[in-house]
Short mmCIF file of C-alpha atoms in Angstrom, two decimals:
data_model
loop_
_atom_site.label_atom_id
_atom_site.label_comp_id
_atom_site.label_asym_id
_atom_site.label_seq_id
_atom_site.Cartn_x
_atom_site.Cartn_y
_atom_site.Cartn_z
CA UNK A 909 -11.95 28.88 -23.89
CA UNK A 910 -9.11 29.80 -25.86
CA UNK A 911 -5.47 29.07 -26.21
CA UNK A 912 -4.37 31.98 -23.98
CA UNK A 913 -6.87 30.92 -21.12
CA UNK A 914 -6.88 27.17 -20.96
CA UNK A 915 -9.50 25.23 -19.29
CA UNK A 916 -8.70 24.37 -15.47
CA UNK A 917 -9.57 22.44 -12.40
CA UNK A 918 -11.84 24.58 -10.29
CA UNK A 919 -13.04 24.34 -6.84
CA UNK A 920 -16.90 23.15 -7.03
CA UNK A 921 -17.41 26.93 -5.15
CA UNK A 922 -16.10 28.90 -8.19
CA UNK A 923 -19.36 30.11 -9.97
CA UNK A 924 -17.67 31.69 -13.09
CA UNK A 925 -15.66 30.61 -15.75
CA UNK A 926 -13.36 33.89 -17.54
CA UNK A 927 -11.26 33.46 -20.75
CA UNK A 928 -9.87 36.28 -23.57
CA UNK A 929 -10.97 36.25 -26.85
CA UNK A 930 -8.80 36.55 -29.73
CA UNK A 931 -8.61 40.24 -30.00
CA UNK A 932 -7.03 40.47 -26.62
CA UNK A 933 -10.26 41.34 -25.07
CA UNK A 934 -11.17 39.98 -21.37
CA UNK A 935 -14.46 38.35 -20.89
CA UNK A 936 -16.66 36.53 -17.57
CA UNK A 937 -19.21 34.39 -17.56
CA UNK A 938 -21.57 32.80 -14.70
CA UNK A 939 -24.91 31.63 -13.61
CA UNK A 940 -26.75 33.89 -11.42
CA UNK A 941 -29.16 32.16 -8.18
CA UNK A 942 -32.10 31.94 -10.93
CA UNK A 943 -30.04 29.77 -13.29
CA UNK A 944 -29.41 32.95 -15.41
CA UNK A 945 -26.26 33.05 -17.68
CA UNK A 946 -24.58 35.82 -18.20
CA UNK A 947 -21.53 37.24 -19.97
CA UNK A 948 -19.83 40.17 -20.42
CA UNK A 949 -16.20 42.12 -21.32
CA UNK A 950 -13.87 42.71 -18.35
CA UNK A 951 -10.92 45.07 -17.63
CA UNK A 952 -7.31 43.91 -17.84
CA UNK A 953 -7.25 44.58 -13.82
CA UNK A 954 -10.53 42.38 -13.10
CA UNK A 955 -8.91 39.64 -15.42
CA UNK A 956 -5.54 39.44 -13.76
CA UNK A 957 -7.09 39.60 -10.56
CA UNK A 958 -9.36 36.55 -11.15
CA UNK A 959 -6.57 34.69 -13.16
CA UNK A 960 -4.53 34.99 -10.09
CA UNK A 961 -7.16 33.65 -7.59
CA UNK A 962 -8.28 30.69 -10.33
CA UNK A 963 -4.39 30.22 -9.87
CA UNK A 964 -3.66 29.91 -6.05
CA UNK A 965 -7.37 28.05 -5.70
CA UNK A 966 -5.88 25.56 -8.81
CA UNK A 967 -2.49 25.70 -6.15
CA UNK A 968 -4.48 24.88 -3.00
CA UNK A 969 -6.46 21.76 -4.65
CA UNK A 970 -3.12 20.36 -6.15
CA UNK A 971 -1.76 20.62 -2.84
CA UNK A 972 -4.70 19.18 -1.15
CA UNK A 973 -4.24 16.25 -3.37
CA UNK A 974 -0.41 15.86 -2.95
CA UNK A 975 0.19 16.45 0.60
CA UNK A 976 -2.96 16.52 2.80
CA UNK A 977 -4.64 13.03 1.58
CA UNK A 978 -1.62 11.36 1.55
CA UNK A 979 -0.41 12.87 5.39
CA UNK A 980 -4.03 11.16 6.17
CA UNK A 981 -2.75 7.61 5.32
CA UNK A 982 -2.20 6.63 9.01
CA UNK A 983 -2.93 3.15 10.40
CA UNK A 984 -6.28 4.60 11.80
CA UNK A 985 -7.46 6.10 8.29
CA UNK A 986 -6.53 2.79 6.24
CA UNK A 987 -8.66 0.69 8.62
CA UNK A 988 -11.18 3.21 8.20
CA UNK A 989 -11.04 2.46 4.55
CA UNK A 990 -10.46 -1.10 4.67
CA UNK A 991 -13.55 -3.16 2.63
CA UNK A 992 -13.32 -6.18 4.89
CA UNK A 993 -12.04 -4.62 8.42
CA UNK A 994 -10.06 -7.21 10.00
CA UNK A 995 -11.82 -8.14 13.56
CA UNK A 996 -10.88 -6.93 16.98
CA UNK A 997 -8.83 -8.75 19.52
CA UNK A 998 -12.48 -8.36 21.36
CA UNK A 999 -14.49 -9.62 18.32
CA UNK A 1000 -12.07 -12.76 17.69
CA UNK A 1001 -12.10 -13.47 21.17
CA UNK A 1002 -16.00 -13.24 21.35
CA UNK A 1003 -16.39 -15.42 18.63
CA UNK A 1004 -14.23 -17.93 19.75
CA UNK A 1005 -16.01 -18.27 23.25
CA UNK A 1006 -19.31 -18.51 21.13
CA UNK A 1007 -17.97 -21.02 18.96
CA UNK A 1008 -16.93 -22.95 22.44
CA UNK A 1009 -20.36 -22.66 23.32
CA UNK A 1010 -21.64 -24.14 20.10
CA UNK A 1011 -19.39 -27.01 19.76
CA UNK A 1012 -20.19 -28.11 23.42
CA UNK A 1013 -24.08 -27.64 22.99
CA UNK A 1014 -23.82 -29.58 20.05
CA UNK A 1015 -22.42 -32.29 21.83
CA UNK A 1016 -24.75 -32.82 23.85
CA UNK A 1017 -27.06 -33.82 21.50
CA UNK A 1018 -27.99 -37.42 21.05
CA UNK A 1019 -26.26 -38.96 18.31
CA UNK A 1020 -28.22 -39.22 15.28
CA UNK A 1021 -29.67 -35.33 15.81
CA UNK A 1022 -25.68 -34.40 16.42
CA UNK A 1023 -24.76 -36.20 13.12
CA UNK A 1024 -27.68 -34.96 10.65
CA UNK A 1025 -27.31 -31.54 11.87
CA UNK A 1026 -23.79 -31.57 11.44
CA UNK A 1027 -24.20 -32.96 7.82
CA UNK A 1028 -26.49 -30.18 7.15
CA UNK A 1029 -25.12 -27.48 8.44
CA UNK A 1030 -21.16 -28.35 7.70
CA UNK A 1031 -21.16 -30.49 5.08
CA UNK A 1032 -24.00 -28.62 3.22
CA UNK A 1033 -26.27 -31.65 2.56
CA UNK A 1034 -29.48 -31.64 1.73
CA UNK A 1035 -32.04 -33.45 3.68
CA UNK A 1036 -32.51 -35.76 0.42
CA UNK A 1037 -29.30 -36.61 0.48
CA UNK A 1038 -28.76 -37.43 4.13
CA UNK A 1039 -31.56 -39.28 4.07
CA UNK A 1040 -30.06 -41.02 1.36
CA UNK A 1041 -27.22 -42.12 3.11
CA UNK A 1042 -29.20 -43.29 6.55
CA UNK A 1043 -31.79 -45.20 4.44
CA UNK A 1044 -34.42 -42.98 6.08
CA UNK A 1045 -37.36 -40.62 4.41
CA UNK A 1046 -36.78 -36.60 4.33
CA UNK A 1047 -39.17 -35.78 6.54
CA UNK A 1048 -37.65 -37.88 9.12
CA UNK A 1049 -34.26 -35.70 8.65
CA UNK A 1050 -36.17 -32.70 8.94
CA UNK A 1051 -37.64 -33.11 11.99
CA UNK A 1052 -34.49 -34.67 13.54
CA UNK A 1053 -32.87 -31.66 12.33
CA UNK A 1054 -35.87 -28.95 13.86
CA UNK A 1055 -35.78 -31.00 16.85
CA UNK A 1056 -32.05 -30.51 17.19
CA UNK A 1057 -32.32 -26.91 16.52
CA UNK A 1058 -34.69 -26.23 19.37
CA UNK A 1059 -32.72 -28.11 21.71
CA UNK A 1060 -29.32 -26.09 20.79
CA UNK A 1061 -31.59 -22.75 21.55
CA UNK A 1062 -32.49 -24.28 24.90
CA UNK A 1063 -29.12 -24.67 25.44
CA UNK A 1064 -27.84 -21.81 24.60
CA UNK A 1065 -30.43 -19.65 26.38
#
């Protein structure tokens, strides 16, 4: 394009591109539904008539942009958008009366299940290293730990 015709925002939809060459002349170019370019000289009417519809579509999107996405920017919409969506009174509620459950489950475990599982699970030990610190093997941990599992399931059933 040209200095008299400068390049502009389009709508996706618009399928032809129109500019003036240097002589004055009017000119329109687009892809037919085979993928076919073509290009040829237009009239000064055809020109002003497309120049004015590029114009009010150029209009419409800049008032799209402005007014429209911003009027959208309600409560509603930025949860919508939200990356980490803040829970529900229902979901926080939910999760508290599951976490209830848990903690009560768990303690009615017998002690040294309650204690390695809590080590796992909370204080991110490894069975190594609760072993370590109850002078017992790892594979004594680990079935404490399974055994302890199963029983919470039960429970929780």
């Amino acid at each position: 394009m040209d200095e008299n015709h400068p390049k502009r925002r389009k709508d996706k939809y618009n399928p032809y591109t129109i500019g003036t060459t240097d002589d004055g002349r009017h000119w329109l170019t687009f892809s037919d539904g085979q993928g076919i370019r073509h290009h040829f000289e237009i009239s000064n009417v055809v020109f002003d008539a497309l120049n004015a519809f590029e114009l009010g579509d150029l209009s419409y999107l800049n008032e799209v942009d402005r007014h429209y996405e911003q009027s959208e920017l309600t409560e509603g919409s930025l949860y919508e958008r939200a990356v980490n969506r803040p829970d529900t009174v229902e979901e926080s509620a939910m999760r508290r009366m599951e976490y209830q459950q848990l903690h009560k489950a768990i303690s009615e475990l017998p002690e040294t299940q309650r204690l390695r599982l809590c080590l796992y699970y909370f204080e991110g030990l490894t069975y190594e290293q609760i072993g370590e610190l109850e002078g017992c093997t790892f594979q004594a941990v680990a079935k404490s730990i399974a055994a302890a599992e199963k029983r919470l399931k039960n429970i929780l059933k």
